[in-house]
CSV table of C-alpha atoms (C1' of nucleotides) in Angstrom, one decimal:
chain,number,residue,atom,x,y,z
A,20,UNK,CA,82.8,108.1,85.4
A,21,UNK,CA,81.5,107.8,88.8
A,22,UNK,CA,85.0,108.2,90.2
A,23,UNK,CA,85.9,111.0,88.1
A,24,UNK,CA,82.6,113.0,89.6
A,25,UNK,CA,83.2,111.5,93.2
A,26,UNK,CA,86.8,113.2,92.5
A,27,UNK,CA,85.3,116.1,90.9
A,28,UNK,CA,83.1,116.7,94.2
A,29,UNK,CA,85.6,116.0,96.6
A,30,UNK,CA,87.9,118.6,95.2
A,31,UNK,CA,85.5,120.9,94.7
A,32,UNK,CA,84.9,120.6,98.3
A,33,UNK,CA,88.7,121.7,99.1
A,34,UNK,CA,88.1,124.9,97.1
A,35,UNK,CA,89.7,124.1,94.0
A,36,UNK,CA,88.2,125.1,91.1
A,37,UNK,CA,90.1,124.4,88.1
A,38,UNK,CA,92.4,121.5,87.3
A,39,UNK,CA,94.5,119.8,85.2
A,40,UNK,CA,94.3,116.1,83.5
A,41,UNK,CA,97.6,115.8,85.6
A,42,UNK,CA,96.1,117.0,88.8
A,43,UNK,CA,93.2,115.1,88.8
A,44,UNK,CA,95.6,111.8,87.9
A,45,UNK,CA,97.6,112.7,90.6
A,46,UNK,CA,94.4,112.7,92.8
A,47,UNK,CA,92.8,109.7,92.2
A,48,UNK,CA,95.7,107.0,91.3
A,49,UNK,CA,95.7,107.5,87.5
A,50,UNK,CA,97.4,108.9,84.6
A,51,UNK,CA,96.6,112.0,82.8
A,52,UNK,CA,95.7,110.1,79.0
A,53,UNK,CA,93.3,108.0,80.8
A,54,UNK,CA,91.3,111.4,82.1
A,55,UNK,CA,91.5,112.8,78.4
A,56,UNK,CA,90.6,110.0,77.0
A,57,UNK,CA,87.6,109.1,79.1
A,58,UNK,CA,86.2,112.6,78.9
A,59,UNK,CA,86.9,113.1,75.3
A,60,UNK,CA,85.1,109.6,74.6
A,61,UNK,CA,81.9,111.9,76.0
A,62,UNK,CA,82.9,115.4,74.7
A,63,UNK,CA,85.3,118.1,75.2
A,64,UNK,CA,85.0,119.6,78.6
A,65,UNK,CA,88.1,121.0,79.2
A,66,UNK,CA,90.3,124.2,78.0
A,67,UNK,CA,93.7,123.9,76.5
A,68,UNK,CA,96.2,125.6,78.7
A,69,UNK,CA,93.7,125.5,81.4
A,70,UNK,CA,92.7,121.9,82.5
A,71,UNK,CA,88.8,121.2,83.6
A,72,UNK,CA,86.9,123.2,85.4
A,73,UNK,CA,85.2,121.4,88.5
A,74,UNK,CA,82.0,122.9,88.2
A,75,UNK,CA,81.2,122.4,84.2
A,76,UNK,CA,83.3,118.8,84.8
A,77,UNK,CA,80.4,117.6,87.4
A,78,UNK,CA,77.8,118.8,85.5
A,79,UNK,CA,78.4,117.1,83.0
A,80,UNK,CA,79.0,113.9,84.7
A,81,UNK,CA,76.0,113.9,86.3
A,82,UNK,CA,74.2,114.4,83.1
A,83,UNK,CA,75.7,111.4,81.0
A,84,UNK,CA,74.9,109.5,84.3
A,85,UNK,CA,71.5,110.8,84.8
A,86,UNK,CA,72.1,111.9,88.1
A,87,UNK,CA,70.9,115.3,86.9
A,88,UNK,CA,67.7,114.7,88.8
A,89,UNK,CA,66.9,112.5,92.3
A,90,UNK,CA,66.0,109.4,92.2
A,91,UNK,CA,63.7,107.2,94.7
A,92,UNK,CA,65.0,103.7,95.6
A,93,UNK,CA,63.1,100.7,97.1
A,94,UNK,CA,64.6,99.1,99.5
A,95,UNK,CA,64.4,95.1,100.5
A,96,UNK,CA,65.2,93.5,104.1
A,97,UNK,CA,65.7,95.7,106.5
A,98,UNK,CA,68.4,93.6,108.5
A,99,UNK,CA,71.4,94.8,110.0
A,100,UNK,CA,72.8,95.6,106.6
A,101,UNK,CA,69.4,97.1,105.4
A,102,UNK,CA,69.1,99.2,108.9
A,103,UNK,CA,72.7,100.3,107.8
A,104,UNK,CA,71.7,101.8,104.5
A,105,UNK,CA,69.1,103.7,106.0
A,106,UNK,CA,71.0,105.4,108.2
A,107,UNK,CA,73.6,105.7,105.5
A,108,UNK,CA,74.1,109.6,104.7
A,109,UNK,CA,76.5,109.4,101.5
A,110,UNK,CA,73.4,108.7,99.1
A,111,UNK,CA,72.0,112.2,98.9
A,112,UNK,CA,75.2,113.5,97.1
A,113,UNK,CA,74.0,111.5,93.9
A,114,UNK,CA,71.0,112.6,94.8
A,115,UNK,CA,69.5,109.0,95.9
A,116,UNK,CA,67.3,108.0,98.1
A,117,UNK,CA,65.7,105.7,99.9
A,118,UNK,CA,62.0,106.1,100.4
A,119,UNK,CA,60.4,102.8,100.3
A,120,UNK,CA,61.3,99.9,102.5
A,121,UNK,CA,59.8,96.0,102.8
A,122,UNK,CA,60.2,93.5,104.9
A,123,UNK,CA,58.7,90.2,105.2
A,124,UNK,CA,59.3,90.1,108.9
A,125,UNK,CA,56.1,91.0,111.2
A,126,UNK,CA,58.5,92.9,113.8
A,127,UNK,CA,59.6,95.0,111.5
A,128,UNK,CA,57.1,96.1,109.6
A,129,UNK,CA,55.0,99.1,110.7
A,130,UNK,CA,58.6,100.4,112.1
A,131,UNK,CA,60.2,103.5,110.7
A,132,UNK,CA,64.1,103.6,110.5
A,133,UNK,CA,65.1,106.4,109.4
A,134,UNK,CA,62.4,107.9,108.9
A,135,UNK,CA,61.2,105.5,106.3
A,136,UNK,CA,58.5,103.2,107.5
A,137,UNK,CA,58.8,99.8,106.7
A,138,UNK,CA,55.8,97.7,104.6
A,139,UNK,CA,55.2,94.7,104.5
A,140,UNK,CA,57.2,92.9,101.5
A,141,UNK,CA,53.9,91.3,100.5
A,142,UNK,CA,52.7,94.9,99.4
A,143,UNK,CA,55.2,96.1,96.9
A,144,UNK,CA,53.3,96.0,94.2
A,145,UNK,CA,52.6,99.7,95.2
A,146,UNK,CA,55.8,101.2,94.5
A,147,UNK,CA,54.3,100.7,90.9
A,148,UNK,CA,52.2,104.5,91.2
A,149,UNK,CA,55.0,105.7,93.5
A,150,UNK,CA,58.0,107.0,90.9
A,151,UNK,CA,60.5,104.6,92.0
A,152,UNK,CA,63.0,103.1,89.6
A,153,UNK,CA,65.7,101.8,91.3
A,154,UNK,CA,65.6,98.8,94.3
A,155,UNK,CA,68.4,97.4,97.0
A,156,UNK,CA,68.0,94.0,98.3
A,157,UNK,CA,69.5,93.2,101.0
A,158,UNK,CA,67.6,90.2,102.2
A,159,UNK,CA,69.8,86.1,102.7
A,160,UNK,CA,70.6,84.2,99.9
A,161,UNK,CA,67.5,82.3,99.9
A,162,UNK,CA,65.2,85.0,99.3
A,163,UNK,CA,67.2,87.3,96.4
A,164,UNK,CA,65.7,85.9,93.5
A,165,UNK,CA,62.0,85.9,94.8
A,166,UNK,CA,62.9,89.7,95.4
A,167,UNK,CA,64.4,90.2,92.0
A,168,UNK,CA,61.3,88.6,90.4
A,169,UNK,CA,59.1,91.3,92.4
A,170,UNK,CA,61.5,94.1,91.7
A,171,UNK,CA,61.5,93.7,88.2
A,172,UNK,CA,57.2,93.0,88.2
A,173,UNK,CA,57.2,96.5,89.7
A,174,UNK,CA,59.2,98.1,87.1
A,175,UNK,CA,62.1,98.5,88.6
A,176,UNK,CA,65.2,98.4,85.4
A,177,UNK,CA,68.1,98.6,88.1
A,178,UNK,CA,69.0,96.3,91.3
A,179,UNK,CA,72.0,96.3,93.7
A,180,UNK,CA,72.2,93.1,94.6
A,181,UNK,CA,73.9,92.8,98.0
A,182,UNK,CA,72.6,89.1,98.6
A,183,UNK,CA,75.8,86.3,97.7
A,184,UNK,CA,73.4,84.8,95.8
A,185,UNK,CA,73.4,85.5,92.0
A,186,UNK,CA,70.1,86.9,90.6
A,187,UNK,CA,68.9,85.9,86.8
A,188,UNK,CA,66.7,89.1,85.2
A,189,UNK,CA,65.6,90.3,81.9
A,190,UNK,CA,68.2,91.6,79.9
A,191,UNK,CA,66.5,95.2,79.7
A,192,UNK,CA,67.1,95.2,83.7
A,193,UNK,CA,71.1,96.2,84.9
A,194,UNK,CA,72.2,94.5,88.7
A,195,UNK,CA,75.1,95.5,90.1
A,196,UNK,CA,76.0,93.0,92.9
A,197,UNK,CA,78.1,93.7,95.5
A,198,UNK,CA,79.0,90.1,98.1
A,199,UNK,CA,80.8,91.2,100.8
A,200,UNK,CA,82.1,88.0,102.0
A,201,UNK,CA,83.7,87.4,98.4
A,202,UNK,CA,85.1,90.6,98.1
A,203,UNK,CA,86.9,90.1,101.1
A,204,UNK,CA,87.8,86.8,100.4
A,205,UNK,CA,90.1,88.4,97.5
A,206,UNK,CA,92.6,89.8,99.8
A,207,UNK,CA,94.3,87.2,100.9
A,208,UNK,CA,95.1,86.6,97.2
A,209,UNK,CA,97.4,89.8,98.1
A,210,UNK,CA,99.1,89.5,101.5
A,211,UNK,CA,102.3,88.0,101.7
A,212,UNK,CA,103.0,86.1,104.5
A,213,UNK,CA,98.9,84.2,104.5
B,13,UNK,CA,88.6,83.5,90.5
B,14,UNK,CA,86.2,84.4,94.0
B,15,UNK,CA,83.3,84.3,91.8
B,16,UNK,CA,84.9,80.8,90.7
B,17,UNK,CA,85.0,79.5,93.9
B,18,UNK,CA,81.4,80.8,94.8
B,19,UNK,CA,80.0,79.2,92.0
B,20,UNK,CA,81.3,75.9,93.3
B,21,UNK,CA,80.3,75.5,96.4
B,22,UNK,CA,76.9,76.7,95.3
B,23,UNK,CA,76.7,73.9,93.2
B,24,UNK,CA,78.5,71.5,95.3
B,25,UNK,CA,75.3,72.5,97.9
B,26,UNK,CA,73.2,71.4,95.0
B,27,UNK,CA,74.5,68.1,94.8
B,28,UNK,CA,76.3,68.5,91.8
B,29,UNK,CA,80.1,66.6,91.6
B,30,UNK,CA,81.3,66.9,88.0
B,31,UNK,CA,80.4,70.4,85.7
B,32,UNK,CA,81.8,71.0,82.4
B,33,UNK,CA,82.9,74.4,81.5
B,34,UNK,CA,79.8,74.7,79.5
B,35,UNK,CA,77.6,73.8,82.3
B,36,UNK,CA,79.6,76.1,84.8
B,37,UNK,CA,79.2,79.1,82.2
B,38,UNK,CA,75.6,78.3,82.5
B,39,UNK,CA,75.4,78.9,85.6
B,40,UNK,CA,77.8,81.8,85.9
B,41,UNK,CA,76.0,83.6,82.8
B,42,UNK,CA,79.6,83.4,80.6
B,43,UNK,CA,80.8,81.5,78.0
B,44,UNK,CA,82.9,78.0,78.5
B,45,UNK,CA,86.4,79.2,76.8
B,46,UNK,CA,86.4,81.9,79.1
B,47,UNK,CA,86.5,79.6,82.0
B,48,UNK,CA,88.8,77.2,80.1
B,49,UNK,CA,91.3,79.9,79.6
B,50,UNK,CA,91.1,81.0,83.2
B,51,UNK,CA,91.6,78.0,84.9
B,52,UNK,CA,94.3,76.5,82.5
B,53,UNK,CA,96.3,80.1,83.8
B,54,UNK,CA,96.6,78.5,87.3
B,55,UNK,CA,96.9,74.4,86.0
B,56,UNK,CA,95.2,71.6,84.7
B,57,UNK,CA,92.2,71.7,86.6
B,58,UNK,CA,89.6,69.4,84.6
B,59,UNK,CA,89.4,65.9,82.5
B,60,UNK,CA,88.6,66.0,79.1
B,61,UNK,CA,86.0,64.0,78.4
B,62,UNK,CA,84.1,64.5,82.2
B,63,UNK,CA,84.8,68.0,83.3
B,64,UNK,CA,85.3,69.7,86.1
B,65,UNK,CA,85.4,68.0,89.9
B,66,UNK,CA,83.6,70.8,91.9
B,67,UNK,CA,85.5,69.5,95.6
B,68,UNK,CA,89.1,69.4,93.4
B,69,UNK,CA,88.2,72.8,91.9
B,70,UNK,CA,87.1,74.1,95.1
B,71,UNK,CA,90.2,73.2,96.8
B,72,UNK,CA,92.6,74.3,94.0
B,73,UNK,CA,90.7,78.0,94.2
B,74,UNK,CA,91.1,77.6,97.6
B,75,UNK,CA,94.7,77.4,98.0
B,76,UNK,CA,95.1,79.9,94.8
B,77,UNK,CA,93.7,82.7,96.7
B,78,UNK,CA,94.7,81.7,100.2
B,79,UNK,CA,92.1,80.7,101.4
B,80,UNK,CA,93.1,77.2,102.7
B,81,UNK,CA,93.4,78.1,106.5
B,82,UNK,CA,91.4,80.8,108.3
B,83,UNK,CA,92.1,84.5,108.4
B,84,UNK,CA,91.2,87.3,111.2
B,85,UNK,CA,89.9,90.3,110.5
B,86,UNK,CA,90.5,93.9,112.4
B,87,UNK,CA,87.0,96.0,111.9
B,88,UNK,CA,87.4,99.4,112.7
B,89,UNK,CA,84.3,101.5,112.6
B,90,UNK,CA,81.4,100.0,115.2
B,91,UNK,CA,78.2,102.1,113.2
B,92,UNK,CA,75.5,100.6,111.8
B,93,UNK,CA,77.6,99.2,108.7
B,94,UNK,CA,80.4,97.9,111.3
B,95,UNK,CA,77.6,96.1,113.2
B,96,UNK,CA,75.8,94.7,110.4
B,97,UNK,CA,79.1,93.5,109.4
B,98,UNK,CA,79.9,92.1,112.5
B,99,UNK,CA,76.5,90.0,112.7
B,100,UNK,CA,76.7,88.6,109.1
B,101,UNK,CA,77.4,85.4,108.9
B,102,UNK,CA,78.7,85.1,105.1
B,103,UNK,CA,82.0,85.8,106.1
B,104,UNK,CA,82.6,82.1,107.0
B,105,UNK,CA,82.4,80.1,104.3
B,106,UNK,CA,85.5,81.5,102.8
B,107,UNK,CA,87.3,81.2,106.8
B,108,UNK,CA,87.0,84.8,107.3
B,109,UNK,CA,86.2,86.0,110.6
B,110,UNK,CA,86.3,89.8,112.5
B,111,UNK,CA,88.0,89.0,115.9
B,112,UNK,CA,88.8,92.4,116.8
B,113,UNK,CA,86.5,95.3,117.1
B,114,UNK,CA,87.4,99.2,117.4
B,115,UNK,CA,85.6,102.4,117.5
B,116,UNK,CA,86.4,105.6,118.7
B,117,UNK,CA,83.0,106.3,120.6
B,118,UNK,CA,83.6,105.5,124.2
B,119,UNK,CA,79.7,104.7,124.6
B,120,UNK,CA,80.5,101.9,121.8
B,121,UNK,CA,84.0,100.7,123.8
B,122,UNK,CA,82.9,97.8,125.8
B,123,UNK,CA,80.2,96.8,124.4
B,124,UNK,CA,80.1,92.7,122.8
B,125,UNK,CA,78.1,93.0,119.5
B,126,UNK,CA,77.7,89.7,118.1
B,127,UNK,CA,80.2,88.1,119.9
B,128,UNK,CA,83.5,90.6,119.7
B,129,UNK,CA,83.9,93.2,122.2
B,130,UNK,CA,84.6,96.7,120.9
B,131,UNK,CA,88.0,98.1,122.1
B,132,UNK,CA,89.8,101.9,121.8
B,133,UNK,CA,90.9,102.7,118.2
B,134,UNK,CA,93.8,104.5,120.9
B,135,UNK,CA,94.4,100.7,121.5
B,136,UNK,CA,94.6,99.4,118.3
B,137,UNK,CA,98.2,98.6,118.3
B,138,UNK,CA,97.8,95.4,120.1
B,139,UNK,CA,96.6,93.5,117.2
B,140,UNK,CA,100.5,93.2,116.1
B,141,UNK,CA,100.8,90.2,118.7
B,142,UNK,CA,96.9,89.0,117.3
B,143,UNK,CA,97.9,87.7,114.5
B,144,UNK,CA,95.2,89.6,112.4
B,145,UNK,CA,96.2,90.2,108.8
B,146,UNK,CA,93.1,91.6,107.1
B,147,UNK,CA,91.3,95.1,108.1
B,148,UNK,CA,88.1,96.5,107.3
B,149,UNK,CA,87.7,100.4,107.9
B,150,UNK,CA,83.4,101.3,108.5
B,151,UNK,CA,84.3,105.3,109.9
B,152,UNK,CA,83.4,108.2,108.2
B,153,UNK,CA,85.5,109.5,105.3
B,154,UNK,CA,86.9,112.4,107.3
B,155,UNK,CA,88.6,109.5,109.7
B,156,UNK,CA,89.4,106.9,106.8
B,157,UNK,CA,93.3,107.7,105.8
B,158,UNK,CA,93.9,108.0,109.8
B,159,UNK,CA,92.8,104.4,110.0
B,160,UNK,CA,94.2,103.0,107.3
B,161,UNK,CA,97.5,104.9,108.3
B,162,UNK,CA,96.9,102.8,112.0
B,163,UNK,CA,96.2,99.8,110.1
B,164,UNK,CA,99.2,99.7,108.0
B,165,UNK,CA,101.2,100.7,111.0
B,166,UNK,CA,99.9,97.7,112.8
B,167,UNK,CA,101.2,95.4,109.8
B,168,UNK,CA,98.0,94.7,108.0
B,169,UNK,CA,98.7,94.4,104.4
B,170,UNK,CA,95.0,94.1,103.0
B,171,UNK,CA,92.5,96.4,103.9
B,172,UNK,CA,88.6,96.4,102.6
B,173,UNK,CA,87.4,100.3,102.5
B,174,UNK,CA,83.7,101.1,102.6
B,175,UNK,CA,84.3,104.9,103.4
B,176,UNK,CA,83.5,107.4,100.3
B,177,UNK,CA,87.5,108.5,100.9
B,178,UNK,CA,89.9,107.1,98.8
B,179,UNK,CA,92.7,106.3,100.8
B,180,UNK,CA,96.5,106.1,100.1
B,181,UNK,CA,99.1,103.7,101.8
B,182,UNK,CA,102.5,102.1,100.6
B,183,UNK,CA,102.7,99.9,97.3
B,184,UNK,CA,103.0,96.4,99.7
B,185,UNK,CA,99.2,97.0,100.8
B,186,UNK,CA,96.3,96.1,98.9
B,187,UNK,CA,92.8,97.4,99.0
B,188,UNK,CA,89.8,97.2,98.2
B,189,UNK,CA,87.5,100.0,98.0
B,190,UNK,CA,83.2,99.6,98.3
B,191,UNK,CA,81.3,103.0,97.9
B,192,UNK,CA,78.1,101.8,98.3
B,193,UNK,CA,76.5,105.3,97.6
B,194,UNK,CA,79.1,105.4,94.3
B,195,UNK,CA,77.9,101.9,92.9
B,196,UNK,CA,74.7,102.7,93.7
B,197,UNK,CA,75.1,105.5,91.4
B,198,UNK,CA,76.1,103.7,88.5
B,199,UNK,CA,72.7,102.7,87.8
B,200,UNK,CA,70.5,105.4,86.5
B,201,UNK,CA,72.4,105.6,83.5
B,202,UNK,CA,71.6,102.1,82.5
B,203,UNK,CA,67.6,102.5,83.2
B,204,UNK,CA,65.7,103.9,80.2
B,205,UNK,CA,63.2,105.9,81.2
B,206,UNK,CA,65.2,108.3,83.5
C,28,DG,C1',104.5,128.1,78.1
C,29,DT,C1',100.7,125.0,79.3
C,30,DT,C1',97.2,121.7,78.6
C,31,DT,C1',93.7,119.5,75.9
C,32,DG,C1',92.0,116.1,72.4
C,33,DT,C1',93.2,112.5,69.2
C,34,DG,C1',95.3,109.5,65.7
C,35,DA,C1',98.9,105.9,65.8
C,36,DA,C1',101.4,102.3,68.2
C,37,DT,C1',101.5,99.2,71.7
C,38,DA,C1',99.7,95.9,75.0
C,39,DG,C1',96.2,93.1,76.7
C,40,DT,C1',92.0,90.5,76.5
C,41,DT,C1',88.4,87.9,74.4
C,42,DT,C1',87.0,84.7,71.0
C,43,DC,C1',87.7,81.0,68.1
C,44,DA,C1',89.0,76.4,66.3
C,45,DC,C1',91.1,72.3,66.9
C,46,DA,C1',94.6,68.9,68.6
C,47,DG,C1',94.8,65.6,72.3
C,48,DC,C1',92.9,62.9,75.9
C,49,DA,C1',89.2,60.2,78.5
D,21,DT,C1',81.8,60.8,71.2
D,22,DG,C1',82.6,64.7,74.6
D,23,DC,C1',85.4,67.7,76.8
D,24,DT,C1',89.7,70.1,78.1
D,25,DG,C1',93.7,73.0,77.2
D,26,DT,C1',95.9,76.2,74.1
D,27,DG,C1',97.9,78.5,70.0
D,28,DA,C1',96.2,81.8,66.6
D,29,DA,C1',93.0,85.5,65.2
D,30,DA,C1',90.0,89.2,66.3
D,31,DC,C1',89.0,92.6,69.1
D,32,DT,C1',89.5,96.1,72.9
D,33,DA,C1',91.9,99.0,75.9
D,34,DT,C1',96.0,101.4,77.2
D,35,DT,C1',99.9,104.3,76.2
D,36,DC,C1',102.3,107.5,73.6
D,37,DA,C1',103.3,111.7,70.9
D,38,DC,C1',102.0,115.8,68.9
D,39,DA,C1',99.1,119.3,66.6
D,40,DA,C1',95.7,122.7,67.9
D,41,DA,C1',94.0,125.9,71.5
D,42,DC,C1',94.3,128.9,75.4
DNA sequence: GTTTGTGAATAGTTTCACAGCA
DNA sequence: TGCTGTGAAACTATTCACAAAC
């Protein structure tokens, strides 16, 4: 479903305001059954003889996703790849954001990248009162489960996990990890030549 | 298979030599005939009886997914993403390394982050006689298909995308796409409360 | 005429259970 | 005894085809 709205956006974007299961396919790889039968697995949102209309189509996404509403992420290690997400402008579309950042670094805390100051990691217990429920670590290997523990201590029930380090949490808590390195890695798998 | 081989040598780290498939499931968070099933797709990797030799797995992964001799890597897009990418250091351990830099800001050309110098995207066609065969595109999603359109044209037939564009290029080419802001997304609708 | 939504058919994947080997 | 590798069973997902709706 993420795809489909990131589609749904996109196209939106071009001025299109009504399409077809076909059209859509055609726009992001697929087939048309697959689009029908995702959406009808959630509802009917489209018209017979007409296709989808953009508008309704990402609203309803965003509901059955919850990203009907903004929502204030945490943010751990603020690295190269942490200083990166900062910056990052493609959150706000989902309506993300990052608002609280930690670092176990001395240099870096009491900084503000991106106009989110950085705190000291030992002080995250606050994010607690502060209405965040979702976190990003982004800190080495060594550290990710320490900062999964915490995340999860503070509430926190979802984690990107950008560390190439698995993470064990509770089973009420969803991670979605992302290693760079490994995803890479699966390429080669694909070339040719080697 | 990556998450195979990442397994291993975490464990290998660890001083572990032989793992079962129930021990390795374990670890991994599946189940044992799972692994079974997926390593007796490529050959007979393990011994009944004693398991599974994490250096003889590790090498047989390895050599599945190409990953037996070092590969370069073109990085196009010198923002904050490219540079954290260019300063991580994961990229190693599977013999992956960025030895060619290119951005289209001129105040970015010249300049050696972490060891590559940043060249012309204008320039881009040299990497033909480089012998690079893997490219990473880190622009902005308006300049995404333009770069991966260069890429292709350069003869690089895997290509890791972390713009919010999906990009099209001929059947032969692989990629892989990372939306951080999309993934990130995903999670709200598997936390509770809202 | 066009396009959706869906039951039926097909294909693929996961799980199981056990023969065979150390 | 303990563990792998694998055929069979159960399950899930994909593809198709068409009736109903615009």
């Amino acid at each position: 479903m993420p795809h489909y709205l990131r589609g749904a956006m996109s196209l939106s974007k071009k001025g299109v305001v009504n399409i077809s299961s076909h059209g859509l396919a055609e726009y992001l790889g697929m087939v048309p059954w697959q689009i029908r039968k995702d959406f009808s697995y959630f509802g009917d949102f489209g018209k017979p003889g007409v296709g989808y209309c953009l508008s309704t189509l990402e609203g309803h996404i965003r509901r059955i996703l919850k990203l009907n509403r903004d929502h204030q992420v945490a943010l751990v290690g603020v690295g190269n790849l942490g200083c990166a997400l900062l910056a990052y402008p493609g959150f706000s579309k989902y309506g993300l954001k990052i608002t609280a950042a930690f670092d176990i670094d001395q240099e870096k805390v009491d900084q503000t990248i991106s106009g989110v100051k950085v705190r000291r990691f030992e002080t995250i217990k606050q994010i607690e009162q502060e209405g965040l429920n979702l976190g990003i670590i982004a800190v080495p290997e060594g550290a990710a489960q320490e900062v999964a523990d915490a995340l999860v201590q503070c509430g926190i029930r979802g984690i990107m996990n950008f560390s190439s380090r698995q993470i064990s949490v509770p089973r009420n808590v969803k991670v979605i990890a992302i290693d760079i390195a490994m995803d890479l890695a699966r390429l080669p798998y694909y070339v040719p030549a080697g």
